[in-house]
mmCIF file of C-alpha atoms in Angstrom:
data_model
loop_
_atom_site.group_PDB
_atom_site.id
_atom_site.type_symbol
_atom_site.label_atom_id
_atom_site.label_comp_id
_atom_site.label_asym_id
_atom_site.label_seq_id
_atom_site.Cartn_x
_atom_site.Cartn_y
_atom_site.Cartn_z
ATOM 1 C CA UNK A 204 -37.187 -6.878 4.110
ATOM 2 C CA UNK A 205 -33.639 -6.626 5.533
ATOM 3 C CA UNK A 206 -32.301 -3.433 6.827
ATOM 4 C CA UNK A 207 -28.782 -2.072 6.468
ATOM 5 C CA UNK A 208 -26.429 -3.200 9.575
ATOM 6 C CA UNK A 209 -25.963 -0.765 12.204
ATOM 7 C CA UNK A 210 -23.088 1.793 11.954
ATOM 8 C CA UNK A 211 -20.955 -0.632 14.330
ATOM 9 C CA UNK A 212 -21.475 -3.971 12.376
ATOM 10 C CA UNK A 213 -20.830 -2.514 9.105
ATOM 11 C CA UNK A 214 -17.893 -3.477 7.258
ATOM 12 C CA UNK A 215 -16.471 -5.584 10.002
ATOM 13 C CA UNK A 216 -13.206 -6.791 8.765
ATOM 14 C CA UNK A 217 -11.877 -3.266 7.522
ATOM 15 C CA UNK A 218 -12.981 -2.518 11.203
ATOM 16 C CA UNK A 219 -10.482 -4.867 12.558
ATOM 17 C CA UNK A 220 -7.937 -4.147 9.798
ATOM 18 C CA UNK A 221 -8.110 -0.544 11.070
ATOM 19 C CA UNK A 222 -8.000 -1.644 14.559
ATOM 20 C CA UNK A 223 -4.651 -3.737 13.847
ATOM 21 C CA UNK A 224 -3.163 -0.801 12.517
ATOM 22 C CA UNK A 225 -3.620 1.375 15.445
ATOM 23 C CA UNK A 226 -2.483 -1.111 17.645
ATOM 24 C CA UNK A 227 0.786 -1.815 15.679
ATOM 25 C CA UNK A 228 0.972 1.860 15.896
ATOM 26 C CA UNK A 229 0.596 1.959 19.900
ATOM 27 C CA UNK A 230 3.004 -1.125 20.026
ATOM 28 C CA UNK A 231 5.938 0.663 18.225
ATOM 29 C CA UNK A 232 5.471 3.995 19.972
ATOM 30 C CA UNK A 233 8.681 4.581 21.417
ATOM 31 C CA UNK A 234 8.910 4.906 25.626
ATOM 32 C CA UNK A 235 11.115 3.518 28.642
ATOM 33 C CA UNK A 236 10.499 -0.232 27.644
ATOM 34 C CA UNK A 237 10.111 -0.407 24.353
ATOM 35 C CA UNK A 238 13.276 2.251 22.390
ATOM 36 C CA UNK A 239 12.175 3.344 19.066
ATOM 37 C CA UNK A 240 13.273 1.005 16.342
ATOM 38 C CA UNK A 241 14.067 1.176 12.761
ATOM 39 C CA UNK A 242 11.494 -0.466 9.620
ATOM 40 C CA UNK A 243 12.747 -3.670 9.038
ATOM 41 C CA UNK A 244 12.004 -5.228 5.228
ATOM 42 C CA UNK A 245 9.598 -7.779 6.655
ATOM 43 C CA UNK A 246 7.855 -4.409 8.287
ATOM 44 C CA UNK A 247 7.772 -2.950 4.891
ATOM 45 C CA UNK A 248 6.810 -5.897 3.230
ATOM 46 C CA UNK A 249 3.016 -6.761 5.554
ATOM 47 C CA UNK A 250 3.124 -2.493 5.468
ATOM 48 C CA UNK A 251 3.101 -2.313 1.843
ATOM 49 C CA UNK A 252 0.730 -5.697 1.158
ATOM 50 C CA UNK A 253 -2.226 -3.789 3.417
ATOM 51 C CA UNK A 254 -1.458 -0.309 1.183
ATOM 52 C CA UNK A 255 -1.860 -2.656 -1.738
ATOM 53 C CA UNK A 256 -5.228 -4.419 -0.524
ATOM 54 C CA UNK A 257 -6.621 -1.112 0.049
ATOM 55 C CA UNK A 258 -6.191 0.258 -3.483
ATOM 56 C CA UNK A 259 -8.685 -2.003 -5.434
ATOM 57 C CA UNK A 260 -11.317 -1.336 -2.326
ATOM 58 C CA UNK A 261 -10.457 2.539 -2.806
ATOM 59 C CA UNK A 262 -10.769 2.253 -6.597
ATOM 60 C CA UNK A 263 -14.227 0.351 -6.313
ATOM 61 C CA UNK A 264 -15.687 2.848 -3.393
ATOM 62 C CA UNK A 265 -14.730 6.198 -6.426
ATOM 63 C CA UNK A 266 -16.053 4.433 -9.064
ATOM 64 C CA UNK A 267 -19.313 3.630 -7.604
ATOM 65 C CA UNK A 268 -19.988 6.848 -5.650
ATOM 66 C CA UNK A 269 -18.686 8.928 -9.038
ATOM 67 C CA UNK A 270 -22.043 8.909 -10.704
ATOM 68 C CA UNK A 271 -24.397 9.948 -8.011
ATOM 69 C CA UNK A 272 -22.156 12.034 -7.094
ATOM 70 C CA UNK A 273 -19.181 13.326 -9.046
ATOM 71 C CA UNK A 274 -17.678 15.485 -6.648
ATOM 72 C CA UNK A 275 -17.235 13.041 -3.817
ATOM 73 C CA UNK A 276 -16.258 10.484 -6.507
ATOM 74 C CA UNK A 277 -13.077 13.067 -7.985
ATOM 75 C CA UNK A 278 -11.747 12.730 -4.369
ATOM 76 C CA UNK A 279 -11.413 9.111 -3.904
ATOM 77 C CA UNK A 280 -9.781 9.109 -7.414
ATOM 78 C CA UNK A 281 -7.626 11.686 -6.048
ATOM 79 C CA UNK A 282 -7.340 9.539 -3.020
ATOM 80 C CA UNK A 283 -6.684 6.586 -4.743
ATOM 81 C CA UNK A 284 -3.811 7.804 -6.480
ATOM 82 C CA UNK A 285 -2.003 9.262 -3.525
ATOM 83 C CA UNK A 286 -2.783 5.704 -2.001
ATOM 84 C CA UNK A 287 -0.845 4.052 -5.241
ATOM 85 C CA UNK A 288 1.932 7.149 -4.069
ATOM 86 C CA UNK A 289 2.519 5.850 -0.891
ATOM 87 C CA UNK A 290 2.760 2.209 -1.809
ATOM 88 C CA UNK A 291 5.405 2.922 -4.690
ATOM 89 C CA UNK A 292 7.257 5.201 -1.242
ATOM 90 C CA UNK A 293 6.967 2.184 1.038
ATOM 91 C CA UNK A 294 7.996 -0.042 -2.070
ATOM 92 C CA UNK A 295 11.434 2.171 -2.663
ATOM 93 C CA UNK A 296 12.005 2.190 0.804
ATOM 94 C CA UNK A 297 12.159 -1.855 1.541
ATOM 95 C CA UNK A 298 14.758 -1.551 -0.893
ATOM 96 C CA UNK A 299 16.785 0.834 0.617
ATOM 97 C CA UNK A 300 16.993 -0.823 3.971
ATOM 98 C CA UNK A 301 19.908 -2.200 4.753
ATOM 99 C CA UNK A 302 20.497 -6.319 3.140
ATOM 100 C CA UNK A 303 20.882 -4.535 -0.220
ATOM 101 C CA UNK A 304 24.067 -5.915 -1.688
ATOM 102 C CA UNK A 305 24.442 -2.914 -4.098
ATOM 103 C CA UNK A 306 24.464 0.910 -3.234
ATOM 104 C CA UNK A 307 22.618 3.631 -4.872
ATOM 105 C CA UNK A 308 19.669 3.515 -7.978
ATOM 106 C CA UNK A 309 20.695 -0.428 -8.289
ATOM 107 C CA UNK A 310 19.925 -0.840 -4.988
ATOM 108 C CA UNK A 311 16.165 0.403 -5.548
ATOM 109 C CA UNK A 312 16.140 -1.791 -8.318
ATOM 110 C CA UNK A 313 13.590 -4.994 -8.154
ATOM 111 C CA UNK A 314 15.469 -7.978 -7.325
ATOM 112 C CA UNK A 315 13.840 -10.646 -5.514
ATOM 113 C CA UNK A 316 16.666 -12.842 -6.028
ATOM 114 C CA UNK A 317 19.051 -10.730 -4.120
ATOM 115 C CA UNK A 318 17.049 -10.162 -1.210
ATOM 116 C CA UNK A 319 18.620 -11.319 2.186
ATOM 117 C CA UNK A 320 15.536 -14.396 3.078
ATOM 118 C CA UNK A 321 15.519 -14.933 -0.501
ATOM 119 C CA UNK A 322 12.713 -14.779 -3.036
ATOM 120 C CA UNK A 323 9.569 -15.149 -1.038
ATOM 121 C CA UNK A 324 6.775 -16.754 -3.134
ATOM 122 C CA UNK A 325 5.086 -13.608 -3.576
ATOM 123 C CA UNK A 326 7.758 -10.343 -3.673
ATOM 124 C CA UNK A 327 6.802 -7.086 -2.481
ATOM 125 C CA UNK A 328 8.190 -6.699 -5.992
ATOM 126 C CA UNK A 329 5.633 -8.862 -7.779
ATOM 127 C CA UNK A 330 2.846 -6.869 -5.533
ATOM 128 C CA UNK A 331 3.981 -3.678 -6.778
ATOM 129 C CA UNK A 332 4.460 -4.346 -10.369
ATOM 130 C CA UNK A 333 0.662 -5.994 -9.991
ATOM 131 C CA UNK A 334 -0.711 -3.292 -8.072
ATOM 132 C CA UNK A 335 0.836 -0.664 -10.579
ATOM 133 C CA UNK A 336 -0.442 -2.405 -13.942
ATOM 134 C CA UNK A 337 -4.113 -2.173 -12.171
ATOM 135 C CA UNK A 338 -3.340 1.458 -10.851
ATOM 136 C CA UNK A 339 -1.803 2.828 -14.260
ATOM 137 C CA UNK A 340 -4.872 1.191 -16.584
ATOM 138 C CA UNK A 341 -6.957 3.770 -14.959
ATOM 139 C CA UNK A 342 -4.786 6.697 -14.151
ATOM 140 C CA UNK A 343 -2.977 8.770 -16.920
ATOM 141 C CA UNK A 344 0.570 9.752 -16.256
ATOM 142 C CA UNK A 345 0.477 13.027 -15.692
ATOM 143 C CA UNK A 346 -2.016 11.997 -12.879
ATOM 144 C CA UNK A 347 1.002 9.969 -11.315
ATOM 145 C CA UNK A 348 3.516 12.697 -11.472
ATOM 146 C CA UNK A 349 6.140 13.324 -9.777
ATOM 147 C CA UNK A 350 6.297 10.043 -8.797
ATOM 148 C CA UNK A 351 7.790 7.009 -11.193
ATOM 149 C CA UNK A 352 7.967 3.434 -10.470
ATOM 150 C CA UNK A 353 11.833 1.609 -10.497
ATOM 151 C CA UNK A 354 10.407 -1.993 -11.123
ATOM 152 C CA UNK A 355 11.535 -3.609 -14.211
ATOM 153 C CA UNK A 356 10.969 -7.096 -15.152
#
């Protein structure tokens, strides 16, 4: 008979994921040595791939907790989605950094072509338009409002 791993072994790598992040987030706190700096794409770009990797492990945890327990389940649904709304933020956002070669809604437009290192072999822009083809099969619309997607390919 095995028992369940203790409270600090479980889940081990989302530990360390977690860990990562608050340690990126001590790194780029701003003080004498180390000036605040602006998001660079390639920022954006890891940013956005962890938001992504989190949404099918958000989407599993709902949909396995919903039956036992419908209540907890309608807020990781609810969670999941404003997960998917911060990804599509962060998406917009690498696209209105500066390396752009066109100015306003073209600018947010997915390009991978026209991006400054060139196409990488897997675009933040191929992520997203993934990501969102998983997120919208099980969301309606109206649960995604106000928020709409500028990738088109």
């Amino acid at each position: 008979m095995t028992h369940p791993p203790a409270y600090d072994d479980a889940h081990p790598y989302l530990r360390a994921a977690s860990a990562g992040v608050r340690h990126h987030t001590r790194a780029l706190a701003p003080s004498d040595s180390n000036p605040p700096q602006p998001a660079t794409r390639r920022h954006l770009d890891v940013l956005h791939a962890h938001l992504a990797a989190l949404l099918p492990l958000l989407d599993q945890l709902g949909e396995t907790t919903r039956p036992p327990h419908p209540a907890a389940g309608r807020h990781l649904a609810a969670a999941h989605t404003r997960l998917w709304q911060a990804t599509s933020e962060v998406h917009a956002a690498f696209h209105l950094l500066p390396g752009s070669t066109t100015e306003g809604a073209e600018a947010s437009a997915c390009q991978p072509e026209r991006l400054p290192e060139g196409p990488p072999v897997l675009t933040i822009c191929q992520r997203h338009l993934a990501a969102g083809h998983v997120v919208r099969r099980k969301t309606t619309p109206s649960g995604l409002r106000p928020h709409t997607t500028v990738c088109a390919r």
